[in-house]
Coordinates of C-alpha atoms in Angstrom, one line a residue:
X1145 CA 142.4 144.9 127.2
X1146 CA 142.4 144.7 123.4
X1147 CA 141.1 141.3 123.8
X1148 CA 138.0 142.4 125.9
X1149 CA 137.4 145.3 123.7
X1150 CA 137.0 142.9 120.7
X1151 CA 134.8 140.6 122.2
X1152 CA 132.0 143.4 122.9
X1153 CA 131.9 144.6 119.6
X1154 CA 128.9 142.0 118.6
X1155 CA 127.2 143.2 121.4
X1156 CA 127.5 147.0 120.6
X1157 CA 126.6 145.8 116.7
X1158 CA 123.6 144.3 117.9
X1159 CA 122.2 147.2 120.2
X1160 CA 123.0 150.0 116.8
X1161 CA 120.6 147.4 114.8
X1162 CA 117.8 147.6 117.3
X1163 CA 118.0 151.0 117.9
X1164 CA 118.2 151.7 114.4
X1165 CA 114.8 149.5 113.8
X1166 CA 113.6 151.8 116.8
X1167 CA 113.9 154.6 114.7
X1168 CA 112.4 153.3 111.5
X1169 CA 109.1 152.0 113.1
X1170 CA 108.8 155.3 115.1
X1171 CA 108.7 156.8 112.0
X1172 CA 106.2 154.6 110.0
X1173 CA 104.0 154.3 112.9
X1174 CA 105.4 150.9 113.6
X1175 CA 103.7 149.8 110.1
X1176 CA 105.2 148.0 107.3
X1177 CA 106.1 150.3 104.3
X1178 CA 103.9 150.0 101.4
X1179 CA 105.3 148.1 98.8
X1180 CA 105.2 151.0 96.2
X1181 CA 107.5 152.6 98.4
X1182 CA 109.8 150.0 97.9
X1183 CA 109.1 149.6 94.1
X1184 CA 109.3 153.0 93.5
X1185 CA 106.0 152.3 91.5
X1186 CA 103.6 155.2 91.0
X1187 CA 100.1 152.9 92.4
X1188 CA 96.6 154.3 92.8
X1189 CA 96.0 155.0 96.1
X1190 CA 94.1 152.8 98.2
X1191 CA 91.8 151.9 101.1
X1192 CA 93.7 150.8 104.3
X1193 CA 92.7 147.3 104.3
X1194 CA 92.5 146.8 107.8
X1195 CA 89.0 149.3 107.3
X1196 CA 87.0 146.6 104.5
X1197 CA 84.4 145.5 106.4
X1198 CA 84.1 141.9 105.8
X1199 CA 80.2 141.6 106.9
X1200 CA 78.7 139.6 109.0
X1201 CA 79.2 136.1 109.8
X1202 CA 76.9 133.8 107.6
X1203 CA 77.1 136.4 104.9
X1204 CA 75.8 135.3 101.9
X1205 CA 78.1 133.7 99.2
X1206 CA 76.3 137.0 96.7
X1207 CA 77.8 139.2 99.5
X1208 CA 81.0 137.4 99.0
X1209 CA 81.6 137.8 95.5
X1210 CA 80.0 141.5 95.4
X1211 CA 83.1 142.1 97.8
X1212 CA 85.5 140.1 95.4
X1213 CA 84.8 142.3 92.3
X1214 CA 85.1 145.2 94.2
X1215 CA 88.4 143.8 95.3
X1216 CA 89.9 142.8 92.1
X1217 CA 87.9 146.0 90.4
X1218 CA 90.2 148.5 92.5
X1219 CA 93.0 146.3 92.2
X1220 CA 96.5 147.2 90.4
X1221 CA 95.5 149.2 86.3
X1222 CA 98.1 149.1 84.1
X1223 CA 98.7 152.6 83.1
X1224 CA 101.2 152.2 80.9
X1225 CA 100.7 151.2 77.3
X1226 CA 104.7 150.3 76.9
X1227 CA 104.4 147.4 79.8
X1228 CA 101.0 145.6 77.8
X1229 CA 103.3 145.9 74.9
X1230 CA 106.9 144.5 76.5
X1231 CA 104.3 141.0 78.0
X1232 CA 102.8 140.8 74.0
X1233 CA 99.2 141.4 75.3
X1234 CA 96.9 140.7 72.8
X1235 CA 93.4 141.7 72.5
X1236 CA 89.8 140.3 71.8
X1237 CA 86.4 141.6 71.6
X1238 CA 83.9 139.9 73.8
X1239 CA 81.5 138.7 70.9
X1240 CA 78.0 136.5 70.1
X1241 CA 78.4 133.0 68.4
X1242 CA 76.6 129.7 68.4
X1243 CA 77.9 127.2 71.0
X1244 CA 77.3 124.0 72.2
X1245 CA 78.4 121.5 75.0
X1246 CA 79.2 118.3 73.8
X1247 CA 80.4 115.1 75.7
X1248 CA 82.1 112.1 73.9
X1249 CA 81.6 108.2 74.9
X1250 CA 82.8 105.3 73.9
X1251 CA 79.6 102.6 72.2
X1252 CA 79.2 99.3 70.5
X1253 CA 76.5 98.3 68.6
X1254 CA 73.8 95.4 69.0
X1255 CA 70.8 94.2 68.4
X1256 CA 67.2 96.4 69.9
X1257 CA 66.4 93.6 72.7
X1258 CA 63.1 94.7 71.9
X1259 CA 63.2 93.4 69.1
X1260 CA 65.0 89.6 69.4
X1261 CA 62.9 86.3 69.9
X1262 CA 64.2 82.8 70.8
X1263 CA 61.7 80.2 69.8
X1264 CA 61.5 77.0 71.3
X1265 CA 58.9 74.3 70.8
X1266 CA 55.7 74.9 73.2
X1267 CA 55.5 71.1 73.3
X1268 CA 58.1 68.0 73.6
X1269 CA 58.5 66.2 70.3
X1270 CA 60.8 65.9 67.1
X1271 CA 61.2 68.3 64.9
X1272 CA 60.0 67.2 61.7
X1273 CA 61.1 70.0 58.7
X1274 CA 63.2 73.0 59.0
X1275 CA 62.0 75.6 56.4
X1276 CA 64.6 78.7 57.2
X1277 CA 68.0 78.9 58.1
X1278 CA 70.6 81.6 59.7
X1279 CA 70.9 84.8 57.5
X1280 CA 68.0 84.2 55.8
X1281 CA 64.9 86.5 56.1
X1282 CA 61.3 86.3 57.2
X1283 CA 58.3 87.7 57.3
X1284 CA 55.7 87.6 60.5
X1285 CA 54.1 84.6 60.2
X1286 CA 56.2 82.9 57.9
X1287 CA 57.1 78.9 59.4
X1288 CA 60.4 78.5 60.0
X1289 CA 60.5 74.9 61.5
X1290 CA 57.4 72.0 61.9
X1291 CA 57.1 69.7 64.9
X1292 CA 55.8 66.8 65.3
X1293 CA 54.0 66.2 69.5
X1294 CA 52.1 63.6 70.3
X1295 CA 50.0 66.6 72.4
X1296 CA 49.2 68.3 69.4
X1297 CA 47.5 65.4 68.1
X1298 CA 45.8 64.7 71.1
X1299 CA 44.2 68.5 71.5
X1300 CA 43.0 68.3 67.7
X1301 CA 41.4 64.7 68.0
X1302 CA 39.3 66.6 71.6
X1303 CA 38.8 69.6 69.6
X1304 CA 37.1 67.7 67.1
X1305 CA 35.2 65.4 69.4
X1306 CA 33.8 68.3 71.2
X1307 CA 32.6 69.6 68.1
X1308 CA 31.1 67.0 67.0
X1309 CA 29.0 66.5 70.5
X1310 CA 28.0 70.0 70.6
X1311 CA 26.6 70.0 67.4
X1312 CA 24.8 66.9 68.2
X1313 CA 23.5 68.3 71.7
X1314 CA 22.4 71.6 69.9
X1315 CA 20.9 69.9 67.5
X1316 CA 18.6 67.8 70.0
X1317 CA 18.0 71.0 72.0
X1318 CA 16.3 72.5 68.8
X1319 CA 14.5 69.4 67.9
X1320 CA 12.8 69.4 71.4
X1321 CA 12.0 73.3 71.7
X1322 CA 9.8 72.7 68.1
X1323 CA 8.3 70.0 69.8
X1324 CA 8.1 71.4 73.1
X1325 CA 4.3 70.7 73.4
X1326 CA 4.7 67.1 73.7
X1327 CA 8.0 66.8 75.6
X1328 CA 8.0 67.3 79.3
X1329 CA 9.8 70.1 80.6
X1330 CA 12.0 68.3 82.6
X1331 CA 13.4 66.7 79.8
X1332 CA 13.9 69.9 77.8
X1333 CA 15.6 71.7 80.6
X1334 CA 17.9 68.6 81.1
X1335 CA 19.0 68.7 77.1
X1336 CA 19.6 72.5 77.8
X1337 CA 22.3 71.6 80.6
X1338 CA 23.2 68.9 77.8
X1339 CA 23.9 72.0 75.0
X1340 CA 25.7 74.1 77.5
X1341 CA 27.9 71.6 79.0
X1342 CA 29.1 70.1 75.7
X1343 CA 29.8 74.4 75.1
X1344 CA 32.0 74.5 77.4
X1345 CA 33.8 71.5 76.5
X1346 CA 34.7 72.7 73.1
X1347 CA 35.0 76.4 74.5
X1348 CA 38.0 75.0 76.5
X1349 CA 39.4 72.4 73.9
X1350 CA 39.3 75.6 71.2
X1351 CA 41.6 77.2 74.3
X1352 CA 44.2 74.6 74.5
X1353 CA 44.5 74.9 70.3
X1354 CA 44.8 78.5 70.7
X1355 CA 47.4 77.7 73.3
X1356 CA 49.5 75.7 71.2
X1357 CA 49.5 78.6 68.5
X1358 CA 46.9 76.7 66.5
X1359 CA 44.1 79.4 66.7
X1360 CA 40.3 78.3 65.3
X1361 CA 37.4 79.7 64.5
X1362 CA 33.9 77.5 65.6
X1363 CA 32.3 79.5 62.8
X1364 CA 34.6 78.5 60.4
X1365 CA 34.2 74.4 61.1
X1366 CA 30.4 74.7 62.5
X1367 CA 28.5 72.5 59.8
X1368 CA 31.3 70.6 57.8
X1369 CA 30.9 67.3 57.2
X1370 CA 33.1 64.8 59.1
X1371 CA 35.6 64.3 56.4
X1372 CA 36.2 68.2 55.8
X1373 CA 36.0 68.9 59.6
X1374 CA 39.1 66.5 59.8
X1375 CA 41.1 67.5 57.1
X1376 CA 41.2 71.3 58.0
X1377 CA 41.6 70.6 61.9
X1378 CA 44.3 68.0 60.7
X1379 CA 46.9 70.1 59.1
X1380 CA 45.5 73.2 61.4
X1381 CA 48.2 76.2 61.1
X1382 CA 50.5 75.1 58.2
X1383 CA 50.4 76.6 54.7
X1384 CA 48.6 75.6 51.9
X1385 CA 52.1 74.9 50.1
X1386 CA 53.3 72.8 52.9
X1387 CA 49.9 70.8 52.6
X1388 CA 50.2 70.0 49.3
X1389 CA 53.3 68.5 48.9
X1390 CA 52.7 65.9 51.6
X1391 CA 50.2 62.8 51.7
X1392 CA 47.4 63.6 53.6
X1393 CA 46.5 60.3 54.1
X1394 CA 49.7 59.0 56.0
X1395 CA 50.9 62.3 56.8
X1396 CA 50.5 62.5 60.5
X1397 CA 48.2 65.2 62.4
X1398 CA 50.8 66.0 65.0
X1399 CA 52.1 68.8 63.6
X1400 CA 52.8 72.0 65.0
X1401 CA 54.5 74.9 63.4
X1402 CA 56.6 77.4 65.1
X1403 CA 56.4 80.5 63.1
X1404 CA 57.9 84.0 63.1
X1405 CA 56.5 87.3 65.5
X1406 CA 57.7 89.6 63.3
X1407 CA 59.8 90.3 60.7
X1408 CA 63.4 90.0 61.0
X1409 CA 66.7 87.9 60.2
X1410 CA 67.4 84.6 61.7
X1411 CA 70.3 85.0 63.4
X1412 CA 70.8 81.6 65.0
X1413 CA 69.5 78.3 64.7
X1414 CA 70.3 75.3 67.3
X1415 CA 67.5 73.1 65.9
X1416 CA 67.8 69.7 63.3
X1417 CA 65.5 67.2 61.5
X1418 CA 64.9 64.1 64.1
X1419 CA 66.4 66.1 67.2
X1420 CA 64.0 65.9 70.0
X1421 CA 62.9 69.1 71.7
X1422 CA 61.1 70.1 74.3
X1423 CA 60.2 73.8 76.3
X1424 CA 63.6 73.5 78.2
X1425 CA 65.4 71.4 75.9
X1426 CA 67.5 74.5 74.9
X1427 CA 67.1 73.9 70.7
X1428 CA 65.9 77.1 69.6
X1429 CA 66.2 79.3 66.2
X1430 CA 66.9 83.1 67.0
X1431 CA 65.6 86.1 65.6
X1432 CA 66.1 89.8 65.3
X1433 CA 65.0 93.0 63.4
X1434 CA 67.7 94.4 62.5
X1435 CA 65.8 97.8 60.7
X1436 CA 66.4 99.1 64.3
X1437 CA 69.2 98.7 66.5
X1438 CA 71.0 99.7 70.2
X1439 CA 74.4 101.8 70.7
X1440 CA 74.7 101.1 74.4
X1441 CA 77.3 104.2 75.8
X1442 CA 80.1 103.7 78.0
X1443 CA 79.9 107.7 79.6
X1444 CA 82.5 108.5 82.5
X1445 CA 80.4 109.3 85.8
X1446 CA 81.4 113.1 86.1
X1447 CA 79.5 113.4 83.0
X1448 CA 76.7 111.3 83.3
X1449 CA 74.6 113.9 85.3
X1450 CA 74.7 116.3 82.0
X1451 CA 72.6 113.6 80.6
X1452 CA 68.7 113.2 79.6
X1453 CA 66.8 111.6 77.5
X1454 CA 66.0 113.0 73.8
X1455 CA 69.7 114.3 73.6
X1456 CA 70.8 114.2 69.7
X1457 CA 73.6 111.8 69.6
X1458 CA 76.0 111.3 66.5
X1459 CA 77.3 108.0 66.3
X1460 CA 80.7 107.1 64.0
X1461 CA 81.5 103.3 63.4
X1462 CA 85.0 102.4 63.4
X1463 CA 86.3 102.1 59.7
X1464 CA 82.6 103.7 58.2
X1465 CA 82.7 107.4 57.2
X1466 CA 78.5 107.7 57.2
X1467 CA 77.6 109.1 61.0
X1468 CA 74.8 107.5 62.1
X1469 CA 72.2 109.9 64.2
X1470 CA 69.5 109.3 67.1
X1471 CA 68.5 110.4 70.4
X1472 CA 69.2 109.2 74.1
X1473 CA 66.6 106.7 74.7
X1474 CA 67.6 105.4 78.3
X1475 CA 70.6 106.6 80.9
X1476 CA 71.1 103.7 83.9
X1477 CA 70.3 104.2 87.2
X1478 CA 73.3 102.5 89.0
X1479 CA 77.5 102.7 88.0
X1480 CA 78.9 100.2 86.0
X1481 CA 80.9 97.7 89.0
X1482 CA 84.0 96.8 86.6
X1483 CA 84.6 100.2 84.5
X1484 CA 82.7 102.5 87.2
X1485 CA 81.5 104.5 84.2
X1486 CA 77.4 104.8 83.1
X1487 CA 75.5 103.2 80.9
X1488 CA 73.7 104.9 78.4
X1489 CA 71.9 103.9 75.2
X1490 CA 70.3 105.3 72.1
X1491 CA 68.0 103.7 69.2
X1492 CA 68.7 104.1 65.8
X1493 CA 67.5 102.8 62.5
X1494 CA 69.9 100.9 60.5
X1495 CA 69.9 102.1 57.2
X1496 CA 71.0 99.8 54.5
X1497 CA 74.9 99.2 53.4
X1498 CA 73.9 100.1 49.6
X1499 CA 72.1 103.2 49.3
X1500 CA 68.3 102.7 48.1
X1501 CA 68.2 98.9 48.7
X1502 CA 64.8 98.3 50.8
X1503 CA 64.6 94.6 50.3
X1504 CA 64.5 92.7 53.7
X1505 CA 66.9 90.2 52.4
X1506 CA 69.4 93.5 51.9
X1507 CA 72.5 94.0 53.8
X1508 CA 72.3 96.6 56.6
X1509 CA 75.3 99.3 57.6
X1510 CA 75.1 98.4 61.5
X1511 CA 76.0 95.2 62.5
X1512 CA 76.1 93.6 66.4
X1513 CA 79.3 94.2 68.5
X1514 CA 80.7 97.0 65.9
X1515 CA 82.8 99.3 67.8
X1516 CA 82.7 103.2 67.5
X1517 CA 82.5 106.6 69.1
X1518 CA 79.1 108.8 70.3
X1519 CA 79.5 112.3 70.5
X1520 CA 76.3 113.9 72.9
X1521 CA 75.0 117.4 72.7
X1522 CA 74.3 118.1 76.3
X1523 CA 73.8 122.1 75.8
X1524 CA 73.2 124.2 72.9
X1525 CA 72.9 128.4 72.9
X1526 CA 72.4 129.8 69.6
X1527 CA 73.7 133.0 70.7
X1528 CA 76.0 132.8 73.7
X1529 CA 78.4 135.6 74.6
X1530 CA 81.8 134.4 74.5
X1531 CA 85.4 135.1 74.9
X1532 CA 89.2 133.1 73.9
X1533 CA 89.9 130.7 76.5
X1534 CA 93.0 132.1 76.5
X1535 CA 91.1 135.4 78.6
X1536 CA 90.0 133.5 81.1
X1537 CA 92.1 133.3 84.2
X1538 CA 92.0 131.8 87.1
X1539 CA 92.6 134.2 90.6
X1540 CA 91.8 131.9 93.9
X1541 CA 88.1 130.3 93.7
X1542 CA 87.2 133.0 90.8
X1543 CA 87.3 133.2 87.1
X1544 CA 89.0 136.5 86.2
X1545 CA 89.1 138.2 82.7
X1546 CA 90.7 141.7 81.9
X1547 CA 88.8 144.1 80.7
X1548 CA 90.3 147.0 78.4
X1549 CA 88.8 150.3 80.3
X1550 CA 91.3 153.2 79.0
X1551 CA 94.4 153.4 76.3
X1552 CA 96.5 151.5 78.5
X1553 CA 94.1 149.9 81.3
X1554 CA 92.8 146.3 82.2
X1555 CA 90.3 146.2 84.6
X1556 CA 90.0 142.8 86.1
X1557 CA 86.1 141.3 86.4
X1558 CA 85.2 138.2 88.6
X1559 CA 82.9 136.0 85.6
X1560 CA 80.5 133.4 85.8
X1561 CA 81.4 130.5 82.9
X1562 CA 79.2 128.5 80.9
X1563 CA 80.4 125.8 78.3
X1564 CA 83.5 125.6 76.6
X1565 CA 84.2 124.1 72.9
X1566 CA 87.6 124.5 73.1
X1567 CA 89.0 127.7 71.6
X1568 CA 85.6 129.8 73.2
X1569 CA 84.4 130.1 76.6
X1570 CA 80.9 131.2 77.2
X1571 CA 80.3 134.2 79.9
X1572 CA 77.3 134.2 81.9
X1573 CA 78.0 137.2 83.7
X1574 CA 80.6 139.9 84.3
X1575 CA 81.3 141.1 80.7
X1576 CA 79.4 143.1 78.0
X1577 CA 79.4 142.1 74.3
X1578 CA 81.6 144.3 72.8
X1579 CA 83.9 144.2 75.9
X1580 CA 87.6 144.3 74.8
X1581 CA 89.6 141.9 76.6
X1582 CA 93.2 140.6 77.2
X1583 CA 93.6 137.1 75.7
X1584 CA 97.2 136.1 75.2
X1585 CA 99.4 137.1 77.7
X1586 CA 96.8 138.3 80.2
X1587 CA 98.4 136.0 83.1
X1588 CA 101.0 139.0 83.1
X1589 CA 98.0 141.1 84.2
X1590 CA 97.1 138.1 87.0
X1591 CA 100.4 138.7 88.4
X1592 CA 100.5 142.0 88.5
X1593 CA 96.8 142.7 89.9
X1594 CA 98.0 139.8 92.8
X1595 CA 100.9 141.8 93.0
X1596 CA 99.5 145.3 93.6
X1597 CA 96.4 143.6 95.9
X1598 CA 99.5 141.8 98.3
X1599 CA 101.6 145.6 98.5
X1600 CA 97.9 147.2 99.4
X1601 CA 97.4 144.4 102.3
X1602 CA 101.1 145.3 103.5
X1603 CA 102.6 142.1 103.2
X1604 CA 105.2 143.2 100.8

């Protein structure tokens, strides 16, 4: 009997615990208890929760956060001044103060493509002087290596024979208009087609000079004698130094000079005495001006759509203290396929390496490839309303700061957040300059404001 009374009594345990928890949720309405009762913490009181009306469906998101400050607005206060004191809350006045949004890229430094030539001969022949050579600089204009073409001395020797039978046709023309009286018409209209035919032909031989870079005036040669005519067609293009240290009678008049577009720096030259060249022969000399140059910027993608052109961009060179400055010239329209970053460039002037030094020979501060660091103002607010970082908090989707509203209260507020430098946040909305505000130690209020909002909803 003993034994069978023994193995009822976790049956008669279990029917005293449901009839106890009977008795408990008759008496709370079958509702959990509120989780001040079970704190013993003195709360303000508060809505039933099961009453908010949530709105609509397809509410809008303004709706949504209206309803989240309210939330968080009637949410947990501290009222005691000893608790902010035992969690070392400090304190901060929501204040005005300069900011600005920069972003930092990676750069290297070359040459404004814009601003780089690679001459090649317009003809195939030999190259017959070199006058410059790498490092040195030039002026626009200034020959930096002669050629000799067997073309060149062909178009010259036409140019000169349609000269010559212009004049002579132009000449006949006149002769027969002052005689026109005894000179059939026929034979005057014929000498007109003569003139204009022998026009053309030196119209289109002055082309193919001009062509060849050898530019010449018809007023210029129109009435030299045959010995003159020769000479300045002859050595047509090259400097009056040049042609007086040769023989011009066994100095050859295929000579063609290839000159300079601008002024600049050779930078490379792939051309000798004797070596044949031709258009696509590959012998070239290269050129650049290096008074302005290109930082292209490596910028990571999430930050590349902060970018525009005519952002101020500071520019430091590895190993150089002097910052260099420009503007964003051009952003890329497509990701980089090996570093999946964007490209970006600005233009800057490259001021010399010694301070007051404008010679064209001087040395410059930038040079290609260099290797530094860009920093890019994206935003800028003279005035922007800020707080620590250190107030911001983060509760769910929302930014939260605490807002000082009595001795010993914090009142949280749902902000909108601008840009950060680091130490300072900028507030778009939620707080009022001179707003006092928890800053360290204001995740204690987080806690405790997701605290009291959990024992209002019942689930404590």
């Amino acid at each position: 009997m003993i034994k069978s009374i023994l193995s009822q009594i976790p049956s008669l345990l279990a029917a005293a615990a449901l009839i106890g928890l009977v008795a408990v949720g008759h008496q709370h309405d079958w509702q959990m208890p509120q989780h001040s009762a079970i704190s013993k913490r003195a709360l303000p009181a508060r809505a039933n929760p099961s009453s908010k009306d949530h709105g609509p469906p397809g509410a809008s998101a303004a709706d949504g956060a209206t309803r989240r400050q309210a939330s968080l607005s009637s949410s947990a206060m501290l009222d005691s001044g000893e608790f902010a004191l035992a969690s070392n809350i400090e304190l901060a006045q929501v204040m005005s103060r300069p900011m600005t949004e920069e972003i930092t890229a990676p750069g290297i430094v070359g040459y404004d493509q814009t601003r780089v030539a690679q001459l090649t001969s317009r003809v195939s022949g030999t190259v017959w002087s070199v006058q410059k050579h790498v490092g040195q600089a030039v002026h626009k204009g200034e020959i930096l290596a002669v050629i000799e073409a067997l073309d060149v001395g062909r178009s010259k020797t036409d140019f000169l024979k349609a000269v010559v039978d212009y004049e002579l046709k132009a000449k006949t023309l006149k002769r027969m208009h002052d005689a026109s009286s005894a000179i059939p018409e026929r034979k005057i209209r014929e000498a007109e087609a003569d003139a204009r035919a022998a026009r053309i032909v030196l119209y289109n031989a002055q082309q193919t000079l001009a062509n060849l870079g050898l530019p010449v005036r018809l007023q210029e040669v129109a009435g030299l004698y045959d010995e003159e005519l020769v000479r300045r067609v002859r050595f047509l293009g090259l400097p009056q130094s040049l042609i007086r240290s040769v023989d011009p009678t066994t100095t050859t008049a295929n000579l063609i000079p290839l000159t300079a577009p601008f002024d600049g720096i050779i930078t490379d030259r792939e051309i000798v005495i004797g070596e044949s060249v031709a258009p696509a022969s590959g012998a070239h000399i290269v050129m650049a001006d290096v008074n302005r140059m290109w930082v292209e910027l490596d910028v990571r993608r999430e930050d590349a759509a902060k970018l525009h052109r005519g952002q101020e961009v500071t520019f430091t060179v590895n190993g150089i203290s002097q910052e260099i400055r420009g503007e964003l010239s051009w952003i890329s329209t497509e990701v980089d396929s090996r570093t999946h970053n964007v490209k970006a460039r600005m233009t800057v002037d490259n001021p010399p390496a010694v301070e007051g030094d404008t010679r064209p020979e001087g040395q410059r501060l930038l040079r290609a490839n260099m290797l530094g660091a860009a920093t890019i103002q994206v935003h800028a607010n003279p005035e922007a309303m800020v707080v620590p970082n250190l107030a911001v908090q983060q509760d769910g989707s929302s930014s939260v700061v605490f807002v000082k509203t009595a001795e010993s209260g914090f009142q949280p507020r749902v902000v909108e957040l601008g840009m950060s430098d680091g130490n300072y946040i900028e507030v778009l909305e939620g707080v009022s300059l001179g707003d006092t505000v928890a800053t360290t130690g204001s995740h204690v209020l987080t806690a405790e404001s997701l605290d009291t909002r959990l024992a209002d909803s019942g689930r404590f």
